[in-house]
Coordinates of C-alpha atoms and ligand atoms in Angstrom, one line a residue:
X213 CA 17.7 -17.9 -17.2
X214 CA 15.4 -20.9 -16.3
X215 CA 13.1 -20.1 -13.0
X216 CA 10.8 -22.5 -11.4
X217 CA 7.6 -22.2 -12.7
X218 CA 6.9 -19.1 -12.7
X219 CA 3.3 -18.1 -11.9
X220 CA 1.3 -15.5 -12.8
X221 CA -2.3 -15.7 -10.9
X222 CA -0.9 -15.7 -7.2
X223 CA -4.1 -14.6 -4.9
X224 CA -3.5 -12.4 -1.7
X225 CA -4.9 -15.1 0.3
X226 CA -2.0 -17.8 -0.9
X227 CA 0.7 -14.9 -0.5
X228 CA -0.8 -14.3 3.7
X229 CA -0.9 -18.0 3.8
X230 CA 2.7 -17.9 2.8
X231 CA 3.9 -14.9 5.0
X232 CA 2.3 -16.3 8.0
X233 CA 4.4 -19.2 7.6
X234 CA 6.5 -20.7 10.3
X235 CA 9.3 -18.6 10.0
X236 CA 11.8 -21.9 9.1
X237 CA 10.0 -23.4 6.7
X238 CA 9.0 -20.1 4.9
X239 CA 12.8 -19.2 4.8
X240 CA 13.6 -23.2 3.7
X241 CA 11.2 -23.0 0.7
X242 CA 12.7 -19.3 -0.4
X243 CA 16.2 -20.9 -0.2
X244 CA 15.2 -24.3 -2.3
X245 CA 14.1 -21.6 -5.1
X246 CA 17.5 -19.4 -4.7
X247 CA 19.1 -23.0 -4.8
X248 CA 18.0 -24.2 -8.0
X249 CA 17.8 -20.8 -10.0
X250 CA 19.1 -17.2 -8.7
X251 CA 21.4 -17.9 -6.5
X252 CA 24.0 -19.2 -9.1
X253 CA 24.1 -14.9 -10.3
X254 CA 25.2 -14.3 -7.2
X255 CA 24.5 -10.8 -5.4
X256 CA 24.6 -8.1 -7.3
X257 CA 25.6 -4.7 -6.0
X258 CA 24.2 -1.4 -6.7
X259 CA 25.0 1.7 -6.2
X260 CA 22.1 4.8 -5.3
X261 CA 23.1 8.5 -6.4
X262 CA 20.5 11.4 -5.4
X263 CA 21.2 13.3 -8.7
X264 CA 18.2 15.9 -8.2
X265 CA 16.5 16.5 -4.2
X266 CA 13.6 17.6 -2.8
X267 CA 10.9 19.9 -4.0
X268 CA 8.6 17.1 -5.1
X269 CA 4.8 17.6 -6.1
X270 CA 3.4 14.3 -4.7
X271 CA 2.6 13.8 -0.9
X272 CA 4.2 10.2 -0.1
X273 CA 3.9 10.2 3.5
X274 CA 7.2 8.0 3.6
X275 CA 9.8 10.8 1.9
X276 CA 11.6 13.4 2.8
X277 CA 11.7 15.1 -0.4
X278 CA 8.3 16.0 -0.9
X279 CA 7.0 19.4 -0.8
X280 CA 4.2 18.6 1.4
X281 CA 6.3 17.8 4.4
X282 CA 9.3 19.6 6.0
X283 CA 11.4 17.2 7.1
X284 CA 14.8 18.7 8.8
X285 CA 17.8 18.2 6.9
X286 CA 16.9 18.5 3.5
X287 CA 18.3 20.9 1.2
X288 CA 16.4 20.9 -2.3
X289 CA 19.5 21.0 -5.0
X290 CA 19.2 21.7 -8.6
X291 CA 20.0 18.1 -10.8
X292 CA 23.9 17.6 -10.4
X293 CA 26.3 18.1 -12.9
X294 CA 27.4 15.6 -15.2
X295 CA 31.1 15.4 -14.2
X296 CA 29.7 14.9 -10.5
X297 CA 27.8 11.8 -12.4
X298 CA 30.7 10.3 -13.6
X299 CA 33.0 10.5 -11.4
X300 CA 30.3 9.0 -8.8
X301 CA 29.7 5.9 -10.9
X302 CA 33.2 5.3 -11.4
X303 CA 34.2 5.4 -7.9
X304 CA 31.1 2.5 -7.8
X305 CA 32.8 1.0 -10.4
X306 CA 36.0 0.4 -8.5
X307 CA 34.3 -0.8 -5.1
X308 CA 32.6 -3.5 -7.4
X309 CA 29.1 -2.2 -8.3
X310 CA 27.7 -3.3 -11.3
X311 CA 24.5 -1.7 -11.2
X312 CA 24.4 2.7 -11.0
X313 CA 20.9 4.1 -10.2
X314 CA 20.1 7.7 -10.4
X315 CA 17.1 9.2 -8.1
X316 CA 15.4 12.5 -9.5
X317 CA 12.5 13.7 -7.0
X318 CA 9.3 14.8 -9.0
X319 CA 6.0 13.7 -10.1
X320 CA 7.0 13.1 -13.6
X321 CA 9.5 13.5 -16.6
X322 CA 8.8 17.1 -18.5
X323 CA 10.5 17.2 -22.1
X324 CA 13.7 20.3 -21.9
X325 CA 17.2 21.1 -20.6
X326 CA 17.1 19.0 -17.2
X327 CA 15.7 15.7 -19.2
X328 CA 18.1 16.5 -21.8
X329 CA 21.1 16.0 -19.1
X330 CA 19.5 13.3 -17.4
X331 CA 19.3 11.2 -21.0
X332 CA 23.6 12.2 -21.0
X333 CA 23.9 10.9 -17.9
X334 CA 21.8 7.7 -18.8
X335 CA 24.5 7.7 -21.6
X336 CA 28.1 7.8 -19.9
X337 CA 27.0 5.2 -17.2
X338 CA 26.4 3.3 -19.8
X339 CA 29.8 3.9 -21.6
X340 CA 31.3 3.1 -18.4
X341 CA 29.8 -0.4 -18.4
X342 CA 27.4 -0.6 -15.7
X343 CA 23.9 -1.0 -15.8
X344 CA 22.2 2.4 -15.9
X345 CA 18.9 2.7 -13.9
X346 CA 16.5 6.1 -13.0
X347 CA 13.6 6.9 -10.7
X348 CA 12.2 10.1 -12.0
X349 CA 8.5 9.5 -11.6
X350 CA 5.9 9.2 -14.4
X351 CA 6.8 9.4 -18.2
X352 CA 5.1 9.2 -21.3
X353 CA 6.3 6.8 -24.7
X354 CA 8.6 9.5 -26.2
X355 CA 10.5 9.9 -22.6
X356 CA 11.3 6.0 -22.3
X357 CA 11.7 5.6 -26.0
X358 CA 14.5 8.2 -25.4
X359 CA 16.0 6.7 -22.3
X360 CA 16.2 3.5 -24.0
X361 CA 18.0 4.8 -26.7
X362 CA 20.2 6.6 -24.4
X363 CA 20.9 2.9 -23.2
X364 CA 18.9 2.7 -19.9
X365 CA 18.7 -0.5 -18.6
X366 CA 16.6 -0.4 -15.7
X367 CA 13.7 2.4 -14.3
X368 CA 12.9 2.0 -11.0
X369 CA 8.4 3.0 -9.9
X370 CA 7.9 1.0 -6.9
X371 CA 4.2 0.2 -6.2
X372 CA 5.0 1.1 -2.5
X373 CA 2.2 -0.8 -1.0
X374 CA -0.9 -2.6 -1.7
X375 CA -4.1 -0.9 -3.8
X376 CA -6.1 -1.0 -0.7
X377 CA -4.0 0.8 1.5
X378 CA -2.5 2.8 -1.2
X379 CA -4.5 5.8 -0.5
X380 CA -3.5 6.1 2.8
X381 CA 0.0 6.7 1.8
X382 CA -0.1 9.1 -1.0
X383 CA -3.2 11.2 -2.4
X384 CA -1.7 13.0 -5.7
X385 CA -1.8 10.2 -7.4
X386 CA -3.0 6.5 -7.4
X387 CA -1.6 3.0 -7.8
X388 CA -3.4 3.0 -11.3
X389 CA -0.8 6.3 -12.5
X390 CA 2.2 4.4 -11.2
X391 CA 1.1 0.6 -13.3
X392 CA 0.2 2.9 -16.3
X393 CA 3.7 3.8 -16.4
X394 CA 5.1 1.1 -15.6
X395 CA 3.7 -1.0 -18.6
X396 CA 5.4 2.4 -20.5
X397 CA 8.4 1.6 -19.6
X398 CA 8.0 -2.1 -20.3
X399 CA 6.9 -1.4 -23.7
X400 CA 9.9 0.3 -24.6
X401 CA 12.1 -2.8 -23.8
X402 CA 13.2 -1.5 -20.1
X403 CA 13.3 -3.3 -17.4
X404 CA 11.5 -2.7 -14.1
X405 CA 12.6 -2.3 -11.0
X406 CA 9.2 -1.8 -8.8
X407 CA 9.1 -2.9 -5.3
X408 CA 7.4 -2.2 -2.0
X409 CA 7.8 -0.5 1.2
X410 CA 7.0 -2.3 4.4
X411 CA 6.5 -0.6 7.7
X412 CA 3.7 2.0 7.1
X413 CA 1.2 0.9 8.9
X414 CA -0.2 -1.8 6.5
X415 CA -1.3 -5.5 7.4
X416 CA -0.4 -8.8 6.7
X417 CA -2.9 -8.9 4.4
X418 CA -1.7 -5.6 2.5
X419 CA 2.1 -6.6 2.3
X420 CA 0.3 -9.4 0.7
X421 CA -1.8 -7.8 -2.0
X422 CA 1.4 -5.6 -2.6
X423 CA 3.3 -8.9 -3.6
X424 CA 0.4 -10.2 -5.5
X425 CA 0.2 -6.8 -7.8
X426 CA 3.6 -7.6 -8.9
X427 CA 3.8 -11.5 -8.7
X428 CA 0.8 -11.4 -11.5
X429 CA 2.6 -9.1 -13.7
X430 CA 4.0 -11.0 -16.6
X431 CA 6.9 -11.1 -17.6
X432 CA 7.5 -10.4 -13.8
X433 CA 9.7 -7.2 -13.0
X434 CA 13.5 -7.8 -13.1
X435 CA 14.2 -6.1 -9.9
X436 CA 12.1 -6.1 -6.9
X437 CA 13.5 -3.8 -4.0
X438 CA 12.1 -5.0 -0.4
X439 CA 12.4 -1.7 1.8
X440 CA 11.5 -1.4 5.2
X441 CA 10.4 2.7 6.2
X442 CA 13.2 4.8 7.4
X443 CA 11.6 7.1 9.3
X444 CA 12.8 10.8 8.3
X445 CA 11.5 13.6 11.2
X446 CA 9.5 15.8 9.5
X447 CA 7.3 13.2 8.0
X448 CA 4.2 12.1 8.5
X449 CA 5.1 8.9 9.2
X450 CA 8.2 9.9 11.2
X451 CA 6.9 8.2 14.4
X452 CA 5.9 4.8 12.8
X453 CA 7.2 1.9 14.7
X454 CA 10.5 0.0 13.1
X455 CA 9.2 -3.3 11.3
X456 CA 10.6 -6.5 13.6
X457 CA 13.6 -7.6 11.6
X458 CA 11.6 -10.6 10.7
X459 CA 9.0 -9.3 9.1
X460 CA 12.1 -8.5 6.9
X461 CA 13.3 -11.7 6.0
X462 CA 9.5 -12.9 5.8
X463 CA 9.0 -10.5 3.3
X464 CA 12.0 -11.4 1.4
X465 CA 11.2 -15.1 1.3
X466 CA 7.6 -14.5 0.4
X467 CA 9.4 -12.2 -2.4
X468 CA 11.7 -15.2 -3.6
X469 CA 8.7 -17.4 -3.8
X470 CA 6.6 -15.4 -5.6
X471 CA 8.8 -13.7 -8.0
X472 CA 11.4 -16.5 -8.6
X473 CA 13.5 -15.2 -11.3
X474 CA 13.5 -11.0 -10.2
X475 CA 16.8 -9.5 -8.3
X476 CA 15.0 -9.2 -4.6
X477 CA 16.7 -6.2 -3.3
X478 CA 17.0 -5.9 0.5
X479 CA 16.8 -2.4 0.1
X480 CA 16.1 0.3 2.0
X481 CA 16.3 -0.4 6.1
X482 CA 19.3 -2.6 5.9
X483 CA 21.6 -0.2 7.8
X484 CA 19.6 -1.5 11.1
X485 CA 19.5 -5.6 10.5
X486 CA 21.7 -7.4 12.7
X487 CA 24.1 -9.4 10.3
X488 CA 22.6 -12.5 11.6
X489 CA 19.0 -10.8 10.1
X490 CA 20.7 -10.0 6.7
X491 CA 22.4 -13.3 6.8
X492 CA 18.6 -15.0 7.0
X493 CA 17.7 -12.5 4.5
X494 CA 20.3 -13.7 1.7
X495 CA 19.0 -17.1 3.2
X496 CA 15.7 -16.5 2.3
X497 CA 16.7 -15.3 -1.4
X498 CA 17.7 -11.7 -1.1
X499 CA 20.2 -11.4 -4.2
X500 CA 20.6 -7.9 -4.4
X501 CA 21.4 -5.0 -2.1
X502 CA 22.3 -1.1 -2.2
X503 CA 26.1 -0.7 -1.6
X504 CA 27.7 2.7 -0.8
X505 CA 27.4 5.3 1.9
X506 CA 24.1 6.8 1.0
X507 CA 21.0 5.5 -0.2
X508 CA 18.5 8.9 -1.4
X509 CA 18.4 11.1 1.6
X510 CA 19.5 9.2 4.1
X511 CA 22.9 6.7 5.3
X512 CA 23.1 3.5 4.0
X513 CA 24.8 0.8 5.7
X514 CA 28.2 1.3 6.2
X515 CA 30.2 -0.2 3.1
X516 CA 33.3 -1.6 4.4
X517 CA 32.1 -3.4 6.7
X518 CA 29.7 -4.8 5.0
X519 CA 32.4 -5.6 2.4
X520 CA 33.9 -7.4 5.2
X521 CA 30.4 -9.4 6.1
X522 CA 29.5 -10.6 2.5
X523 CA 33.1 -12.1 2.6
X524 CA 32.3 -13.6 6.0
X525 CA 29.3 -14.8 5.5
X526 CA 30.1 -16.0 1.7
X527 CA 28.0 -14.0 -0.4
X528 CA 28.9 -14.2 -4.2
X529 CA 29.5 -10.7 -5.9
X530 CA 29.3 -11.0 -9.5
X531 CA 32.6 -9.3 -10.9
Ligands
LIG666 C1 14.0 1.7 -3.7 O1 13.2 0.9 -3.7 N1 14.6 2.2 -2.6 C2 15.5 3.3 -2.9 C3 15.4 3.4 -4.5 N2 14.4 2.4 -4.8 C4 15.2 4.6 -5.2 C5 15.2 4.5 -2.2 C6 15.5 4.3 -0.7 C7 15.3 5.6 0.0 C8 15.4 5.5 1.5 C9 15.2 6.8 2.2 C10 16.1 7.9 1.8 O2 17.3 7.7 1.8 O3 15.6 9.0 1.6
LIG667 FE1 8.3 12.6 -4.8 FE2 9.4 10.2 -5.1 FE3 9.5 11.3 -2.7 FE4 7.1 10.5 -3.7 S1 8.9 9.2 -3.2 S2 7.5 12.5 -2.7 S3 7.4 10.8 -5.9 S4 10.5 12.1 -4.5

């Protein structure tokens, strides 16, 4: 699909220049670019399935499935079952998600029995027709070689924030770990899905730099989800102040702007935007969200209603 001039040597300083925008005009130049390029593939829908929870190695201050913290609620489970897979993604299937993404807390992929399964899961999403896409932390060639195979479409290794404040957020590993394996996957023909987390603390200037690590990738990342921090008790980051709902949409048009041809996902932090702050959101270029009860750990917005929204509001769902 054509985009807009696609650039690839954004600076942090043009991105802040951008996101300090007057909030109109920000959101009118995000919505000339959906105009003329994205928006015409509507809003795709997709759908988020915890297969394996909890018990995780690293220390990201944001989650509640990391070993490091005990946040309340959380019940580490062995990876599901495969029949549980199924007939997950097909019930997606009928409420009109495209798209089926499988979370696997860990550091990284180890070869054996639970990859094994993963890889036949990757496999009947696929025969189902949807697009298949993992998180499952670090890999190595032979891992993504095999998930390709297997007919994986998509794997999802946010960046989370920017370099600079990276370390601030997570101290097993480093933002140089999570672009090694991203250009792994890439190599192997997937796409990425890597995106950002908002609401941690960081500045302007960081949500900045964040964009700008992923606006100078080239070929930009097919998917792009925009979280905002849902705050889990138990985590170190369970007190952090809720992002102002336009910091959102700013974040979502600077997205659009940057990364003209990726799927910007209003992501996670969507269950508590007004629908007149979603509506500026799609506005300002958001063309993909996270439909269905549950996002990883925690409730997603509500999904008949916001069946009943999109309609409203005149959203496009690609069939
Ligand atoms: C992404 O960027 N957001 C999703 C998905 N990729 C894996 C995860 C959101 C998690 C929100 C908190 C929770 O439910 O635990
Ligand atoms: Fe582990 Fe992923 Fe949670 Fe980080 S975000 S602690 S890698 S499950």
């Amino acid at each position: 699909m054509t985009s807009p001039n696609p650039r690839y040597d954004w600076t942090t300083a043009e991105i802040e220049a951008l996101l300090a925008l007057p909030l109109l005009d920000l959101v009118s130049r995000a919505h000339e670019i959906s105009k003329s390029g994205t928006d015409k593939r509507g809003v795709q829908l997709a759908a988020l399935m915890n297969i394996k929870t909890g018990g995780c190695a690293e220390d990201c201050s944001y989650c509640s499935q990391s070993a490091h913290h005990e946040a309340l609620d959380i019940t580490r489970t062995p990876l599901s079952r495969l029949d549980e897979v199924v007939s997950a993604a097909k019930e997606a299937k009928k409420l009109g998600t495209i798209r089926f993404c499988m979370g696997v807390a860990g550091r990284e992929v180890t070869d054996g029995p639970e990859f094994d399964a993963v890889l036949d899961m990757v496999r009947a999403v696929r025969a189902l027709d949807m697009e298949p896409c993992l998180t499952m932390g670090m890999l190595k060639p032979h891992h993504a070689q095999a998930l390709k195979l297997a007919g994986l479409q998509s794997y999802n290794h946010n960046i989370d924030t920017s370099p600079e404040y990276y370390g601030q957020i997570i101290t097993t590993r480093t933002l140089e770990d999570r672009l090694r394996t991203l250009s792994i996957v890439r190599d192997q023909g997937i796409d990425l899905c890597t995106g950002v987390i908002i609401g941690l603390g960081e500045s302007l200037t960081d949500r900045a730099s964040a964009l700008r690590v992923l606006a100078n990738m080239n070929p930009h990342p097919e998917s792009v989800p925009i979280n905002a921090l849902v705050a889990i008790e138990g985590t170190p980051l369970e007190r952090q102040e809720e992002v102002p709902a336009l910091d959102f949409v700013r974040m979502i048009a600077a997205a659009r702007i940057v990364l003209p041809a990726s799927r910007v996902r209003l992501a996670a932090g969507r269950k508590r935007l007004s629908p007149e702050a979603q509506a500026l959101c799609f506005l300002a270029g958001a063309n993909s969200i996270f439909y269905g009860e549950r996002l990883l750990t925690t409730d997603n917005a509500e999904p008949d209603r916001d069946r009943a929204f999109l309609e409203e509001i005149g959203v496009r769902i690609p069939a």
